[in-house]
Coordinates of C-alpha atoms in Angstrom, one line a residue:
M1 CA 104.8 90.5 148.1
N2 CA 102.0 92.7 147.0
T3 CA 99.2 92.4 149.6
A4 CA 96.7 92.3 146.7
D5 CA 98.1 88.9 145.8
L6 CA 96.6 87.5 149.0
G7 CA 93.2 89.0 148.5
L8 CA 94.0 92.2 150.4
P9 CA 93.4 95.6 148.8
E10 CA 96.6 97.5 148.4
S11 CA 95.1 100.4 150.3
E12 CA 95.1 98.2 153.4
G13 CA 98.6 97.0 152.9
R14 CA 101.8 97.7 154.8
E15 CA 102.2 101.3 153.4
A16 CA 98.7 102.2 154.6
L17 CA 99.5 100.7 158.0
R18 CA 102.6 102.9 158.2
Q19 CA 100.5 106.0 157.3
K20 CA 98.1 105.1 160.1
G21 CA 101.0 104.8 162.5
G22 CA 100.5 101.1 162.9
G23 CA 98.3 101.7 165.8
G24 CA 94.9 100.4 164.5
R25 CA 92.0 101.6 166.7
R26 CA 92.2 102.3 170.4
V27 CA 89.8 99.8 171.9
G28 CA 88.5 100.3 175.4
V29 CA 90.2 98.0 177.9
P30 CA 88.1 96.9 180.9
S31 CA 89.6 96.9 184.3
T32 CA 92.6 94.6 184.6
A33 CA 92.6 94.7 188.4
L34 CA 91.4 91.1 188.7
F35 CA 94.0 89.7 186.3
T36 CA 96.0 88.9 189.4
D37 CA 96.6 86.2 191.9
Q38 CA 94.9 86.4 195.3
Y39 CA 98.1 86.5 197.2
E40 CA 99.0 89.8 195.7
L41 CA 96.1 91.3 197.7
T42 CA 96.7 89.3 200.9
M43 CA 100.3 90.5 200.8
L44 CA 99.0 94.0 200.4
Q45 CA 96.7 93.6 203.4
A46 CA 99.5 92.3 205.6
A47 CA 101.9 95.0 204.5
L48 CA 99.3 97.7 205.3
K49 CA 98.9 96.3 208.8
A50 CA 102.7 96.0 209.3
G51 CA 103.4 99.6 208.1
T52 CA 105.7 98.4 205.3
A53 CA 103.3 98.9 202.3
E54 CA 104.7 102.3 201.5
R55 CA 108.3 101.3 201.4
R56 CA 109.9 102.3 198.1
S57 CA 110.6 99.1 196.2
V58 CA 112.1 97.9 192.9
F59 CA 110.8 94.8 191.1
E60 CA 112.4 93.4 188.0
V61 CA 111.2 91.0 185.3
F62 CA 113.8 88.5 184.0
T63 CA 114.2 84.9 183.0
R64 CA 116.8 82.6 184.5
R65 CA 117.2 80.7 181.3
L66 CA 116.0 80.7 177.7
P67 CA 113.7 77.8 176.5
E68 CA 115.7 74.8 175.5
G69 CA 117.5 75.3 172.2
R70 CA 116.6 78.9 171.8
R71 CA 119.6 81.3 171.2
Y72 CA 117.8 84.6 172.1
G73 CA 114.5 85.9 173.4
V74 CA 112.2 88.6 172.0
V75 CA 110.6 91.3 174.2
A76 CA 106.9 91.5 173.2
G77 CA 103.8 92.7 174.8
T78 CA 105.2 95.9 176.3
G79 CA 102.5 98.0 174.7
R80 CA 99.8 95.7 176.2
V81 CA 101.5 96.0 179.6
L82 CA 101.2 99.8 179.4
D83 CA 97.5 99.5 178.6
A84 CA 97.0 97.0 181.5
V85 CA 98.8 99.3 184.0
E86 CA 96.7 102.3 182.9
N87 CA 93.5 100.2 183.4
F88 CA 94.4 98.6 186.7
R89 CA 91.4 100.0 188.6
F90 CA 89.3 98.6 191.4
D91 CA 85.9 99.8 190.4
A92 CA 82.7 99.3 192.4
D93 CA 81.9 95.9 190.9
V94 CA 85.4 94.6 191.6
I95 CA 85.4 96.0 195.2
G96 CA 82.0 94.3 195.7
F97 CA 83.3 91.0 194.5
L98 CA 86.3 91.2 196.9
R99 CA 84.1 92.1 199.7
E100 CA 81.6 89.3 199.0
R101 CA 84.4 86.8 199.0
Q102 CA 86.0 88.3 202.0
I103 CA 89.3 88.2 200.3
V104 CA 90.7 91.3 202.1
D105 CA 89.5 93.5 204.9
E106 CA 87.7 96.8 204.7
Q107 CA 90.9 98.9 205.2
T108 CA 92.5 97.2 202.2
L109 CA 89.3 97.6 200.2
A110 CA 89.4 101.3 200.9
W111 CA 93.0 101.5 199.8
L112 CA 92.3 99.5 196.6
A113 CA 89.3 101.7 195.7
D114 CA 91.7 104.7 195.3
Y115 CA 94.5 102.7 193.5
R116 CA 96.3 104.4 190.7
F117 CA 99.9 103.3 189.9
S118 CA 102.0 106.4 190.5
G119 CA 105.5 104.9 190.1
D120 CA 108.0 104.5 187.3
V121 CA 108.5 101.7 184.8
W122 CA 111.7 101.1 182.8
G123 CA 112.3 98.3 180.3
Y124 CA 113.8 96.9 177.2
P125 CA 112.0 98.6 174.3
E126 CA 109.5 96.3 172.7
G127 CA 111.0 94.2 169.9
E128 CA 114.5 94.2 171.5
V129 CA 116.2 90.8 172.1
Y130 CA 117.0 89.6 175.6
F131 CA 119.1 86.9 177.3
P132 CA 119.2 85.0 180.7
G133 CA 119.3 87.6 183.5
S134 CA 118.3 90.6 181.3
P135 CA 116.3 93.0 183.4
I136 CA 113.5 93.1 180.8
M137 CA 111.3 95.4 182.9
R138 CA 111.9 97.3 186.1
V139 CA 108.9 98.6 188.2
E140 CA 109.5 101.1 190.9
G141 CA 107.2 102.7 193.4
T142 CA 105.8 101.7 196.8
F143 CA 105.7 98.0 197.6
A144 CA 101.9 98.2 197.7
E145 CA 101.4 99.7 194.2
C146 CA 104.1 97.5 192.6
V147 CA 103.3 94.1 194.0
L148 CA 99.7 94.2 192.6
L149 CA 101.0 94.3 189.0
E150 CA 103.1 91.1 189.1
T151 CA 100.6 88.7 187.7
V152 CA 99.2 90.8 184.8
I153 CA 102.7 91.9 183.7
L154 CA 104.0 88.3 183.7
S155 CA 100.9 87.0 182.0
I156 CA 101.3 89.4 179.1
L157 CA 105.1 89.3 178.7
N158 CA 105.4 85.5 179.1
H159 CA 102.8 84.9 176.4
D160 CA 103.6 87.6 173.9
S161 CA 107.4 87.1 174.1
A162 CA 107.0 83.3 173.6
I163 CA 104.9 83.9 170.4
A164 CA 107.3 86.6 169.2
A165 CA 110.3 84.4 169.7
A166 CA 108.7 81.6 167.6
A167 CA 107.7 84.2 165.0
S168 CA 111.2 85.5 164.8
R169 CA 112.6 82.1 164.2
M170 CA 110.0 81.5 161.5
S171 CA 110.6 84.8 159.8
S172 CA 114.3 84.2 159.8
A173 CA 113.8 80.8 158.2
A174 CA 111.4 82.3 155.7
G175 CA 113.9 85.0 154.5
A176 CA 112.2 87.5 152.3
R177 CA 109.0 85.4 151.9
P178 CA 105.9 86.8 153.7
L179 CA 104.4 84.9 156.6
I180 CA 100.6 84.9 157.4
E181 CA 99.5 84.4 161.0
M182 CA 96.5 81.9 160.8
G183 CA 96.3 80.5 164.4
A184 CA 93.1 82.1 165.8
R185 CA 91.2 78.8 165.7
R186 CA 94.0 77.0 167.7
T187 CA 94.0 79.1 170.8
H188 CA 91.7 81.2 173.1
E189 CA 89.9 83.9 171.2
L190 CA 91.5 86.7 173.2
A191 CA 95.0 85.1 173.2
A192 CA 94.6 84.9 169.4
V193 CA 94.5 88.7 169.1
A194 CA 97.6 89.0 171.3
A195 CA 99.3 86.3 169.3
S196 CA 98.7 88.1 166.1
R197 CA 100.3 91.2 167.5
A198 CA 103.3 89.3 168.8
A199 CA 103.7 87.5 165.5
Y200 CA 103.8 90.9 163.7
V201 CA 106.5 92.1 166.1
G202 CA 108.5 88.9 165.3
G203 CA 108.3 89.4 161.5
F204 CA 105.0 88.2 160.2
T205 CA 103.4 90.4 157.6
S206 CA 99.7 89.8 158.0
T207 CA 97.0 87.9 159.9
S208 CA 93.7 86.2 159.2
D209 CA 92.3 87.5 162.5
L210 CA 90.0 90.4 161.9
A211 CA 90.0 91.4 165.6
A212 CA 93.8 91.8 165.5
G213 CA 93.5 93.9 162.3
F214 CA 90.8 96.1 163.9
R215 CA 92.6 96.6 167.2
Y216 CA 96.3 96.9 166.1
G217 CA 96.1 97.8 162.4
I218 CA 97.8 94.6 161.2
P219 CA 97.1 93.8 157.5
T220 CA 94.4 91.1 157.2
V221 CA 94.1 88.5 154.5
G222 CA 91.8 85.6 153.7
T223 CA 89.8 84.1 150.8
S224 CA 88.3 80.7 151.2
A225 CA 88.5 77.3 152.9
H226 CA 87.7 73.8 151.7
A227 CA 84.1 74.2 152.8
F228 CA 83.5 76.7 150.0
T229 CA 84.7 74.2 147.4
L230 CA 82.6 71.4 148.9
L231 CA 79.5 73.7 148.9
H232 CA 79.4 73.7 145.1
D233 CA 78.6 71.0 142.7
R234 CA 81.9 71.3 140.9
E235 CA 85.2 72.7 141.8
R236 CA 85.0 74.9 138.8
D237 CA 81.8 76.5 140.1
A238 CA 83.5 77.3 143.4
F239 CA 86.5 78.9 141.7
Q240 CA 84.2 80.9 139.3
A241 CA 82.2 82.2 142.2
Q242 CA 85.3 83.3 144.1
V243 CA 86.8 85.0 141.0
N244 CA 83.5 86.7 140.3
S245 CA 83.4 88.0 143.8
M246 CA 87.1 88.8 144.5
G247 CA 88.6 89.3 141.1
R248 CA 91.3 87.4 139.2
G249 CA 94.0 88.4 141.7
T250 CA 92.4 86.2 144.4
T251 CA 94.0 83.1 145.9
L252 CA 92.4 79.8 145.0
L253 CA 92.7 76.7 147.3
V254 CA 93.7 73.8 145.0
D255 CA 94.0 70.7 147.2
T256 CA 90.4 69.8 148.0
Y257 CA 90.4 67.0 145.4
D258 CA 93.1 66.5 142.8
V259 CA 95.8 69.3 142.9
A260 CA 96.9 69.0 139.2
E261 CA 93.3 69.1 138.0
A262 CA 92.5 72.0 140.3
V263 CA 95.4 74.1 139.0
R264 CA 94.3 73.5 135.4
T265 CA 90.7 74.6 136.4
A266 CA 92.0 77.6 138.4
V267 CA 93.9 79.0 135.4
A268 CA 91.1 78.2 133.1
V269 CA 88.7 80.2 135.2
A270 CA 90.9 83.1 136.3
G271 CA 93.4 83.2 133.4
P272 CA 97.1 83.8 133.8
E273 CA 96.3 86.8 136.0
L274 CA 95.4 84.4 138.8
G275 CA 96.9 85.9 142.0
A276 CA 97.9 82.8 143.9
V277 CA 97.1 79.2 144.7
R278 CA 97.2 77.7 148.2
I279 CA 98.3 74.2 149.0
D280 CA 97.3 72.9 152.4
S281 CA 98.2 69.2 152.4
G282 CA 100.6 66.6 151.1
D283 CA 104.3 66.6 150.5
L284 CA 104.6 70.4 150.3
L285 CA 108.1 70.3 148.8
L286 CA 107.2 67.9 146.0
V287 CA 103.8 69.4 145.4
A288 CA 105.1 73.0 145.2
H289 CA 107.6 72.1 142.5
R290 CA 105.0 70.3 140.5
V291 CA 102.5 73.2 140.8
R292 CA 105.1 75.7 139.8
Q293 CA 106.0 73.8 136.7
Q294 CA 102.3 73.4 135.8
L295 CA 101.5 77.0 136.4
D296 CA 104.4 78.1 134.2
E297 CA 103.4 75.7 131.4
L298 CA 99.9 77.1 131.6
G299 CA 101.2 80.6 131.2
A300 CA 100.5 81.7 134.8
T301 CA 104.1 82.6 135.5
G302 CA 103.1 85.4 137.8
T303 CA 100.8 83.3 139.9
R304 CA 102.1 82.9 143.5
I305 CA 102.2 79.7 145.6
I306 CA 101.1 79.8 149.2
V307 CA 101.6 76.8 151.5
T308 CA 100.0 76.1 154.8
S309 CA 99.5 72.9 156.9
D310 CA 101.0 72.8 160.4
L311 CA 104.2 74.6 159.5
D312 CA 106.9 75.5 162.0
E313 CA 110.3 77.0 161.6
Y314 CA 111.9 73.7 160.7
A315 CA 109.3 73.0 158.0
I316 CA 109.7 76.5 156.6
A317 CA 113.5 76.1 156.5
S318 CA 113.1 72.8 154.6
L319 CA 111.1 74.6 151.9
A320 CA 113.8 77.2 151.4
A321 CA 114.6 75.8 148.0
A322 CA 111.0 75.2 147.0
P323 CA 109.2 77.6 144.6
V324 CA 107.0 78.9 147.5
D325 CA 106.1 82.6 147.7
A326 CA 104.4 82.8 151.2
Y327 CA 103.7 80.7 154.2
G328 CA 100.6 80.5 156.4
V329 CA 101.3 79.4 160.0
G330 CA 98.8 78.6 162.7
T331 CA 99.1 76.0 165.5
Q332 CA 102.9 76.0 165.9
L333 CA 103.0 79.8 166.1
V334 CA 100.3 80.4 168.7
T335 CA 101.7 77.7 170.9
G336 CA 105.2 79.2 170.8
S337 CA 106.5 76.3 168.6
G338 CA 106.8 74.1 171.6
H339 CA 107.6 76.8 174.1
P340 CA 104.4 78.6 175.1
T341 CA 106.0 80.6 177.9
C342 CA 109.3 82.2 178.6
S343 CA 109.4 81.4 182.3
M344 CA 109.8 85.1 183.2
V345 CA 109.6 86.0 186.9
Y346 CA 108.9 89.3 188.8
K347 CA 111.2 89.6 191.8
L348 CA 111.7 92.3 194.4
V349 CA 115.4 93.2 194.0
A350 CA 115.6 96.3 196.3
R351 CA 113.6 98.1 198.9
A352 CA 114.0 101.1 201.1
E353 CA 115.3 100.7 204.7
S354 CA 112.1 102.5 205.9
T355 CA 109.1 104.4 204.7
G356 CA 110.9 107.7 205.4
A357 CA 111.5 110.1 202.5
G358 CA 114.9 109.5 201.0
A359 CA 115.5 106.2 202.8
P360 CA 118.3 104.4 201.0
L361 CA 117.6 101.3 198.9
V362 CA 118.8 97.9 200.2
P363 CA 119.5 95.1 197.7
V364 CA 117.4 92.0 198.4
A365 CA 117.4 88.6 196.7
K366 CA 115.9 85.1 197.2
K367 CA 118.4 82.4 198.2
S368 CA 117.2 78.9 197.6
T369 CA 118.2 75.6 196.0
G370 CA 116.9 74.2 192.7
G371 CA 118.1 77.0 190.5
K372 CA 115.7 79.7 191.8
T373 CA 118.2 82.1 193.3
S374 CA 118.3 85.7 192.0
I375 CA 120.6 88.7 192.2
G376 CA 119.7 91.7 194.3
G377 CA 120.0 95.3 193.4
R378 CA 118.5 97.8 190.9
K379 CA 120.1 96.9 187.6
W380 CA 121.1 98.5 184.4
A381 CA 121.9 96.6 181.2
A382 CA 124.0 97.3 178.1
R383 CA 125.0 95.3 175.1
R384 CA 128.7 95.2 174.3
R385 CA 129.6 95.0 170.6
D386 CA 132.8 93.9 168.9
E387 CA 134.8 96.0 166.4
H388 CA 132.4 95.0 163.7
G389 CA 129.4 96.2 165.6
V390 CA 128.2 92.6 166.3
A391 CA 126.8 92.0 169.8
E392 CA 129.2 90.0 172.0
A393 CA 127.8 90.2 175.5
E394 CA 124.9 91.3 177.6
V395 CA 126.4 93.3 180.4
I396 CA 124.4 93.8 183.7
G397 CA 125.4 95.8 186.7
T398 CA 124.0 97.5 189.8
E399 CA 126.6 100.3 190.3
A400 CA 128.0 102.9 187.9
V401 CA 127.8 102.2 184.2
P402 CA 131.2 101.9 182.6
A403 CA 132.0 104.8 180.3
E404 CA 132.5 102.5 177.3
L405 CA 128.9 101.2 177.7
A406 CA 127.2 104.5 178.5
D407 CA 125.7 104.7 175.0
R408 CA 124.9 101.0 174.9
Q409 CA 122.3 101.0 177.7
L410 CA 119.1 99.0 176.9
L411 CA 116.5 100.1 179.4
V412 CA 114.2 103.0 178.4
E413 CA 111.6 104.9 180.4
L414 CA 108.1 103.6 179.8
V415 CA 106.1 105.1 182.7
K416 CA 107.0 108.2 184.6
G417 CA 105.1 109.1 187.8
G418 CA 102.2 106.8 186.7
T419 CA 101.9 108.3 183.2
V420 CA 102.8 106.3 180.1
V421 CA 105.5 108.1 178.2
A422 CA 106.6 105.5 175.6
R423 CA 103.8 104.4 173.3
E424 CA 104.9 103.8 169.8
P425 CA 103.5 102.5 166.5
L426 CA 103.6 98.7 166.1
D427 CA 105.6 99.1 162.9
A428 CA 108.4 100.8 164.8
V429 CA 108.5 97.8 167.2
R430 CA 108.6 95.4 164.3
D431 CA 111.5 97.3 162.6
R432 CA 113.3 97.4 166.0
H433 CA 113.2 93.7 166.3
A434 CA 114.6 93.2 162.8
A435 CA 117.5 95.5 163.5
A436 CA 118.2 93.9 166.9
R437 CA 118.3 90.4 165.4
A438 CA 120.5 91.6 162.6
D439 CA 123.0 92.9 165.3
L440 CA 123.5 89.4 166.7
P441 CA 126.1 86.9 165.6
L442 CA 125.0 84.9 162.5
S443 CA 124.6 81.7 164.6
A444 CA 121.6 83.3 166.4
T445 CA 119.4 82.3 163.5
Q446 CA 120.6 78.7 163.3
L447 CA 117.7 76.3 164.1
S448 CA 120.1 73.7 165.7
R449 CA 120.0 73.5 169.4
G450 CA 122.6 75.6 171.3
E451 CA 123.3 78.0 174.1
P452 CA 122.4 81.7 174.2
V453 CA 124.2 83.3 171.3
I454 CA 125.9 85.8 173.6
P455 CA 126.8 85.4 177.3
T456 CA 125.4 87.4 180.2
E457 CA 128.2 89.1 182.2
Y458 CA 127.9 90.8 185.5
V459 CA 130.2 93.7 186.3
N460 CA 130.6 92.6 189.9
G461 CA 132.4 89.6 188.6
R462 CA 129.6 87.0 188.4
S463 CA 128.8 85.6 184.9
G464 CA 126.3 83.3 183.4
S465 CA 122.6 83.3 184.3
P466 CA 121.3 84.1 187.8
A467 CA 120.5 80.5 188.3
G468 CA 124.2 79.8 188.4
A469 CA 125.1 82.7 190.6

């Protein structure tokens, strides 16, 4: 769909985004050091006193299960995690706050004042799919420097991956039809920007949120709401004012009063060159068919139809046979379509026997009831494919990688020695997700409830999710 059809100049469309590298503008990120839970700092204080803070440690991010009914997960937010790690700094104001609240002692405050993450981070590349037990991100360094990052990493990945998974299901249901992210008014103002980014990763083509466009280079769209029509004495006057301002290729909202009359007026005002009409209420399937017939009869055969109104992946799928050209999605997207989190956890899976240089790593794991056990050891992951190149299993291990999976490994280096080494354009992430989803069995895109579309296998003989290990 031409971005001009939605009121967006072609120069700011997808091709322009590609030319800009999809990165938008680098916006200064304030310190992320307090985006954490207090117990991260109290653990640090205790470890410093015990002499264990400098033990080499390995933490992993994973989920024990997918949200009910989901067949795959989507890794999103990695780029934001990298920004957060870079900006995890305890400046004078933050140190002052911690001192005033007596959260930790002076020795710990002195340590925090000099904090810079100097370890390594590996992870699934952003846009990749994941399954129960997948080591989505691995953080390595001293216990002290790694434990502090738990909350902010989980906060970002749990939110963004949930939105991206919903977006992926919606884009799969929409097929080739564009999706517009319109959820800013349904969530926290900062979460809205992150949601727009995650939606773009999952397959959406544009956003109504200007902050997301500014920060991440996502194409932005928008024309008018019902308030603009209600402002004017006649619907015709509102349409004429919009066309005079934005041109005949604009999108006119036609369901403020009577849809059929509004469509007649819209074509009378803009002519057959009218870019699109938007429908925001009623029986969308029925109304879309009637509007398409009416537009064609009026000679506006090239005018597109955009539908909004509390859509989710199921509603989008139900409109597959309707003459709809694009969808606008808000509430259901930014709330993860019923699953606003992925329940990812950040667990210590290995630590050195001592603080001595070269001390060997010892696998560690939580053992408990209630489905919260985990599997120790520093893990690798690979995706095994069948003879047709279709994914058939997520294979995870802690020892040598089998030769046949050596070129199928999923984790890539993101941070090396404290330096980010894997920033990439958002378009590359979006394209990666489309390719990863295409490699899954066809049943992955079914909206019916089911188990993960491929199983998780452990090379040490255990299979299934860690919860069942």
